[in-house]
Amino acid sequence: MTVLYNRVALIGLGLIASSMAHAMRRAGLAGEIVGTARSAETRDVARDLGFCDRIVDTASEAVDGADLIVLAVPVGAMGAVAAEIGAHLQSGATVTDVGSVKRAVIEAVAPHLPDHVHFIPGHPLAGTEHSGPRSGFAELFDNRWCILIPNGADEAATERLISLWKGMGSNVEVMDADHHDLVLSVTSHTPHLIAYTMVGVADDLSRVTDSEVIKYSAAGFRDFTRIAASDPTMWRDVFLANKDATLEILGRFTEELFALQRAIRIGDGDALFDYFTRTRAIRRGIIEAGQDTDAPDFGRSGKHD
């Protein structure tokens, strides 16, 4: 694989950024990888692991001379990072991100970037419930989707970034920011919220909490609530940033839930059977599409440092 970027700057060194570094090294896509993180502890761990060529103390240092900058920090922190690095970006550089929402990121980041750079927001649909630089691995993106939002960027710059993600193993889709946020509210954001809620319900039922929930957790509860172990800072920011789409999907979910409640209450077995048959077919479609995985996320759990 040809080197696509001479110097890549990773701002944030959690699961996604560290996995990107491993994947770029695996395929020889970057001449040099420079990383930074907000905490000294994370920077020290990254130095020990060695997945970056250099670790520096600040974002402004990291972007010096970089032709690709990846913002891998919580959505709520991206505006501040963009403000810090804006004056230090070289002409023609590409800035991208790995956040789980896109409209809010564009609104937070774009005003701080100079006209001489290309801003192409992104979202790799991959992750695990683990976080931090030790969690990264090169195969995380293999056969997973990465969504890019061209956002009016130069076509050549967009194609170059597409080639990078493909080189790291991803399938790439291009879409509009608002459409992305609606789709992800269905496939990622709302499921995470429901999983957190189900764990909260179990906790409220004091007679089955603690040892009983842990001891007798059936596979359904374990699998369904596994994503509730995802990073709380990231998910707080996601729901605040994608509020409208999430509330819309939660409303639709509530309507479906009420319909199922009624069917159970009146003993309408046919309605329940038809509903479960239809939804099982959808689940099988997900498996056949190769998007069934042990990694829960789909919104990139534990991305940041």
Short mmCIF file of C-alpha atoms in Angstrom, two decimals, residues 3-303:
data_model
loop_
_atom_site.label_atom_id
_atom_site.label_comp_id
_atom_site.label_asym_id
_atom_site.label_seq_id
_atom_site.Cartn_x
_atom_site.Cartn_y
_atom_site.Cartn_z
CA VAL A 3 1.87 6.07 1.79
CA LEU A 4 -1.16 8.38 1.63
CA TYR A 5 -0.15 10.94 4.27
CA ASN A 6 3.38 11.94 5.19
CA ARG A 7 2.45 12.90 8.75
CA VAL A 8 -0.73 11.99 10.61
CA ALA A 9 -1.59 13.75 13.87
CA LEU A 10 -3.86 11.87 16.29
CA ILE A 11 -5.51 14.17 18.83
CA GLY A 12 -6.73 11.80 21.55
CA LEU A 13 -5.25 8.34 21.99
CA GLY A 14 -8.13 6.09 23.00
CA LEU A 15 -9.51 2.97 21.34
CA ILE A 16 -10.23 4.45 17.92
CA ALA A 17 -7.08 6.55 17.53
CA SER A 18 -4.78 3.79 18.75
CA SER A 19 -6.52 1.30 16.44
CA MET A 20 -6.07 3.73 13.54
CA ALA A 21 -2.37 3.93 14.30
CA HIS A 22 -2.07 0.13 14.35
CA ALA A 23 -4.11 -0.18 11.12
CA MET A 24 -2.11 2.52 9.31
CA ARG A 25 1.13 0.86 10.30
CA ARG A 26 -0.16 -2.54 9.20
CA ALA A 27 -0.87 -1.19 5.72
CA GLY A 28 1.98 1.34 5.48
CA LEU A 29 -0.39 4.26 4.93
CA ALA A 30 1.42 6.96 6.92
CA GLY A 31 4.99 8.17 6.81
CA GLU A 32 4.91 9.31 10.43
CA ILE A 33 2.25 9.13 13.14
CA VAL A 34 2.32 11.78 15.86
CA GLY A 35 -0.01 11.54 18.84
CA THR A 36 -1.11 13.54 21.82
CA ALA A 37 -3.65 13.22 24.62
CA ARG A 38 -5.00 15.49 27.31
CA SER A 39 -3.60 13.45 30.21
CA ALA A 40 0.09 12.84 30.88
CA GLU A 41 -0.74 9.30 31.99
CA THR A 42 -2.29 8.46 28.62
CA ARG A 43 0.66 9.96 26.79
CA ASP A 44 3.06 7.87 28.88
CA VAL A 45 1.10 4.69 28.18
CA ALA A 46 1.08 5.47 24.45
CA ARG A 47 4.84 6.01 24.50
CA ASP A 48 5.33 2.66 26.17
CA LEU A 49 3.08 0.89 23.67
CA GLY A 50 4.87 2.52 20.73
CA PHE A 51 2.01 2.66 18.23
CA CYS A 52 2.93 6.27 17.38
CA ASP A 53 6.30 7.39 16.10
CA ARG A 54 6.22 10.40 18.43
CA ILE A 55 4.09 11.48 21.38
CA VAL A 56 3.96 15.20 22.13
CA ASP A 57 2.39 17.17 24.95
CA THR A 58 -0.01 19.49 23.10
CA ALA A 59 -2.35 19.41 20.13
CA SER A 60 -0.66 22.42 18.54
CA GLU A 61 2.64 20.52 18.60
CA ALA A 62 1.04 17.42 17.14
CA VAL A 63 -0.42 19.17 14.08
CA ASP A 64 2.83 20.91 13.13
CA GLY A 65 3.60 19.77 9.58
CA ALA A 66 0.79 17.20 9.55
CA ASP A 67 -1.16 16.65 6.34
CA LEU A 68 -3.88 14.66 8.16
CA ILE A 69 -5.29 15.58 11.56
CA VAL A 70 -7.69 13.22 13.32
CA LEU A 71 -9.83 14.59 16.15
CA ALA A 72 -10.46 11.58 18.40
CA VAL A 73 -11.74 13.37 21.50
CA PRO A 74 -15.26 13.51 22.97
CA VAL A 75 -17.76 15.43 20.84
CA GLY A 76 -18.10 18.08 23.51
CA ALA A 77 -14.36 18.81 23.40
CA MET A 78 -13.90 19.08 19.64
CA GLY A 79 -14.64 22.80 19.36
CA ALA A 80 -12.00 23.67 21.94
CA VAL A 81 -9.42 21.43 20.23
CA ALA A 82 -10.19 22.99 16.85
CA ALA A 83 -9.71 26.45 18.33
CA GLU A 84 -6.34 25.38 19.73
CA ILE A 85 -4.97 23.94 16.49
CA GLY A 86 -6.55 26.22 13.86
CA ALA A 87 -3.66 28.69 13.60
CA HIS A 88 -1.09 25.86 13.40
CA LEU A 89 -2.51 23.91 10.46
CA GLN A 90 -0.50 23.82 7.27
CA SER A 91 -2.06 24.73 3.93
CA GLY A 92 -3.76 21.81 2.20
CA ALA A 93 -4.02 19.66 5.32
CA THR A 94 -7.10 17.53 5.91
CA VAL A 95 -8.90 17.62 9.25
CA THR A 96 -11.27 14.78 10.11
CA ASP A 97 -12.86 13.37 13.25
CA VAL A 98 -14.27 10.09 14.55
CA GLY A 99 -17.26 11.41 16.50
CA SER A 100 -20.61 9.66 16.69
CA VAL A 101 -22.59 12.74 15.65
CA LYS A 102 -21.83 14.95 12.71
CA ARG A 103 -23.96 18.11 12.57
CA ALA A 104 -22.87 19.22 16.04
CA VAL A 105 -19.23 18.50 15.22
CA ILE A 106 -19.40 20.55 12.04
CA GLU A 107 -20.93 23.47 13.90
CA ALA A 108 -18.33 23.26 16.68
CA VAL A 109 -15.22 22.69 14.57
CA ALA A 110 -15.65 24.44 11.20
CA PRO A 111 -15.61 28.05 12.52
CA HIS A 112 -12.11 27.52 13.95
CA LEU A 113 -10.49 26.10 10.81
CA PRO A 114 -8.75 28.29 8.22
CA ASP A 115 -9.90 28.31 4.61
CA HIS A 116 -6.69 26.64 3.42
CA VAL A 117 -7.53 23.23 5.00
CA HIS A 118 -10.03 20.52 4.08
CA PHE A 119 -12.54 19.52 6.77
CA ILE A 120 -14.08 16.09 6.18
CA PRO A 121 -15.97 14.75 9.22
CA GLY A 122 -15.99 10.99 9.66
CA HIS A 123 -17.45 8.19 11.75
CA PRO A 124 -16.02 4.66 11.77
CA LEU A 125 -18.80 2.33 12.91
CA ALA A 126 -16.60 0.17 15.06
CA GLY A 127 -15.79 -0.09 18.71
CA THR A 128 -15.79 -2.19 21.83
CA GLU A 129 -16.84 -1.58 25.41
CA HIS A 130 -13.16 -1.08 26.25
CA SER A 131 -11.41 2.27 26.24
CA GLY A 132 -7.94 3.74 26.39
CA PRO A 133 -4.76 3.33 24.34
CA ARG A 134 -4.19 -0.26 25.45
CA SER A 135 -7.49 -1.31 23.83
CA GLY A 136 -6.53 -0.55 20.24
CA PHE A 137 -5.89 -3.21 17.60
CA ALA A 138 -5.31 -3.10 13.85
CA GLU A 139 -8.28 -5.31 12.93
CA LEU A 140 -10.94 -3.12 14.56
CA PHE A 141 -12.06 -1.59 11.25
CA ASP A 142 -11.89 -4.70 9.07
CA ASN A 143 -15.15 -5.07 7.11
CA ARG A 144 -16.77 -2.33 9.24
CA TRP A 145 -18.38 0.75 7.76
CA CYS A 146 -16.88 4.20 7.94
CA ILE A 147 -19.16 7.11 7.07
CA LEU A 148 -17.61 10.28 5.66
CA ILE A 149 -19.31 13.67 5.32
CA PRO A 150 -17.63 15.58 2.44
CA ASN A 151 -19.10 18.86 3.73
CA GLY A 152 -18.16 20.67 0.51
CA ALA A 153 -14.51 19.60 0.72
CA ASP A 154 -12.23 19.23 -2.26
CA GLU A 155 -12.96 16.02 -4.18
CA ALA A 156 -9.32 14.94 -4.31
CA ALA A 157 -8.97 15.39 -0.54
CA THR A 158 -12.13 13.34 0.02
CA GLU A 159 -10.95 10.53 -2.25
CA ARG A 160 -7.62 10.46 -0.42
CA LEU A 161 -9.35 10.05 2.94
CA ILE A 162 -11.62 7.36 1.49
CA SER A 163 -8.51 5.50 0.35
CA LEU A 164 -7.07 5.72 3.86
CA TRP A 165 -10.13 4.16 5.46
CA LYS A 166 -10.28 1.46 2.83
CA GLY A 167 -6.59 0.80 3.41
CA MET A 168 -7.36 0.33 7.12
CA GLY A 169 -9.92 -2.33 6.21
CA SER A 170 -13.17 -0.33 6.22
CA ASN A 171 -16.03 -0.14 3.81
CA VAL A 172 -16.77 3.54 3.14
CA GLU A 173 -20.09 5.33 2.67
CA VAL A 174 -20.57 9.03 1.96
CA MET A 175 -23.66 10.83 3.26
CA ASP A 176 -25.13 14.08 4.52
CA ALA A 177 -24.55 15.07 8.16
CA ASP A 178 -28.22 15.26 9.14
CA HIS A 179 -29.01 11.93 7.51
CA HIS A 180 -26.07 10.38 9.34
CA ASP A 181 -27.33 11.65 12.69
CA LEU A 182 -30.81 10.23 12.10
CA VAL A 183 -29.53 6.84 10.96
CA LEU A 184 -27.11 6.55 13.89
CA SER A 185 -29.80 7.52 16.37
CA VAL A 186 -31.56 4.29 15.28
CA THR A 187 -28.58 1.98 14.93
CA SER A 188 -26.43 3.17 17.82
CA HIS A 189 -27.52 6.05 20.02
CA THR A 190 -30.98 4.91 21.06
CA PRO A 191 -29.90 1.28 21.63
CA HIS A 192 -27.21 2.52 23.99
CA LEU A 193 -29.74 4.65 25.87
CA ILE A 194 -32.13 1.71 26.18
CA ALA A 195 -29.30 -0.54 27.43
CA TYR A 196 -28.35 2.00 30.09
CA THR A 197 -32.02 2.23 31.04
CA MET A 198 -32.44 -1.54 31.36
CA VAL A 199 -29.49 -1.73 33.74
CA GLY A 200 -31.05 1.13 35.69
CA VAL A 201 -34.36 -0.74 35.89
CA ALA A 202 -32.61 -3.82 37.25
CA ASP A 203 -30.85 -1.65 39.82
CA ASP A 204 -34.16 -0.12 40.91
CA LEU A 205 -35.61 -3.55 41.60
CA SER A 206 -33.73 -4.04 44.84
CA ARG A 207 -34.80 -7.66 45.18
CA VAL A 208 -32.80 -8.66 42.09
CA THR A 209 -29.91 -6.23 42.20
CA ASP A 210 -26.27 -6.77 42.98
CA SER A 211 -25.48 -10.45 43.43
CA GLU A 212 -28.68 -11.79 41.84
CA VAL A 213 -28.42 -9.71 38.67
CA ILE A 214 -24.76 -10.56 38.35
CA LYS A 215 -25.13 -14.22 39.31
CA TYR A 216 -28.20 -15.09 37.28
CA SER A 217 -27.77 -12.88 34.22
CA ALA A 218 -29.04 -14.80 31.24
CA ALA A 219 -27.38 -14.41 27.87
CA GLY A 220 -30.08 -11.99 26.70
CA PHE A 221 -29.48 -9.57 29.57
CA ARG A 222 -25.70 -9.85 29.29
CA ASP A 223 -25.63 -9.32 25.52
CA PHE A 224 -28.24 -6.57 25.50
CA THR A 225 -26.70 -4.55 28.32
CA ARG A 226 -23.05 -5.05 27.39
CA ILE A 227 -22.98 -1.68 25.62
CA ALA A 228 -23.97 -0.04 28.90
CA ALA A 229 -20.30 -0.48 29.85
CA SER A 230 -19.38 2.11 27.20
CA ASP A 231 -17.69 5.36 28.11
CA PRO A 232 -20.09 7.69 30.00
CA THR A 233 -18.42 10.95 28.95
CA MET A 234 -18.68 10.10 25.27
CA TRP A 235 -22.32 9.04 25.50
CA ARG A 236 -23.31 12.09 27.53
CA ASP A 237 -21.90 14.26 24.75
CA VAL A 238 -23.53 12.16 22.02
CA PHE A 239 -27.04 12.50 23.44
CA LEU A 240 -26.69 16.22 24.08
CA ALA A 241 -25.31 16.77 20.58
CA ASN A 242 -27.85 14.58 18.75
CA LYS A 243 -30.84 15.47 20.90
CA ASP A 244 -33.48 15.99 18.20
CA ALA A 245 -32.87 12.75 16.30
CA THR A 246 -32.59 10.70 19.48
CA LEU A 247 -35.86 12.09 20.88
CA GLU A 248 -37.62 11.36 17.59
CA ILE A 249 -36.48 7.74 17.58
CA LEU A 250 -37.27 7.34 21.27
CA GLY A 251 -40.80 8.53 20.50
CA ARG A 252 -41.17 5.92 17.79
CA PHE A 253 -39.72 3.26 20.09
CA THR A 254 -42.26 4.18 22.75
CA GLU A 255 -45.11 3.79 20.24
CA GLU A 256 -43.88 0.33 19.27
CA LEU A 257 -43.49 -0.63 22.92
CA PHE A 258 -47.05 0.47 23.70
CA ALA A 259 -48.32 -1.68 20.82
CA LEU A 260 -46.48 -4.71 22.22
CA GLN A 261 -47.80 -3.99 25.71
CA ARG A 262 -51.34 -3.98 24.38
CA ALA A 263 -50.82 -7.24 22.48
CA ILE A 264 -49.51 -8.91 25.64
CA ARG A 265 -52.32 -7.46 27.78
CA ILE A 266 -55.13 -8.69 25.50
CA GLY A 267 -53.41 -11.96 24.66
CA ASP A 268 -52.97 -11.21 20.94
CA GLY A 269 -50.54 -14.01 20.12
CA ASP A 270 -50.85 -13.50 16.37
CA ALA A 271 -49.70 -9.88 16.63
CA LEU A 272 -46.74 -10.86 18.78
CA PHE A 273 -45.76 -13.71 16.44
CA ASP A 274 -45.98 -11.50 13.35
CA TYR A 275 -43.94 -8.76 15.02
CA PHE A 276 -41.21 -11.13 16.21
CA THR A 277 -41.07 -12.84 12.80
CA ARG A 278 -40.58 -9.52 11.01
CA THR A 279 -37.92 -8.29 13.41
CA ARG A 280 -36.08 -11.62 13.36
CA ALA A 281 -35.77 -11.28 9.57
CA ILE A 282 -34.21 -7.84 10.03
CA ARG A 283 -31.72 -9.26 12.53
CA ARG A 284 -30.79 -12.03 10.12
CA GLY A 285 -30.20 -9.40 7.47
CA ILE A 286 -27.70 -7.68 9.77
CA ILE A 287 -25.84 -10.96 10.23
CA GLU A 288 -25.84 -11.71 6.49
CA ALA A 289 -24.47 -8.23 5.80
CA GLY A 290 -21.46 -9.09 7.96
CA GLN A 291 -22.24 -6.42 10.55
CA ASP A 292 -22.77 -8.82 13.46
CA THR A 293 -19.74 -8.66 15.74
CA ASP A 294 -18.60 -9.07 19.29
CA ALA A 295 -17.74 -5.35 19.31
CA PRO A 296 -20.80 -3.53 20.63
CA ASP A 297 -20.65 -0.13 19.36
CA PHE A 298 -21.21 1.10 16.67
CA GLY A 299 -20.64 4.57 18.00
CA ARG A 300 -17.24 4.03 19.04
CA SER A 301 -17.10 3.31 22.65
CA GLY A 302 -14.09 4.52 24.53
CA LYS A 303 -12.61 6.62 21.79
#
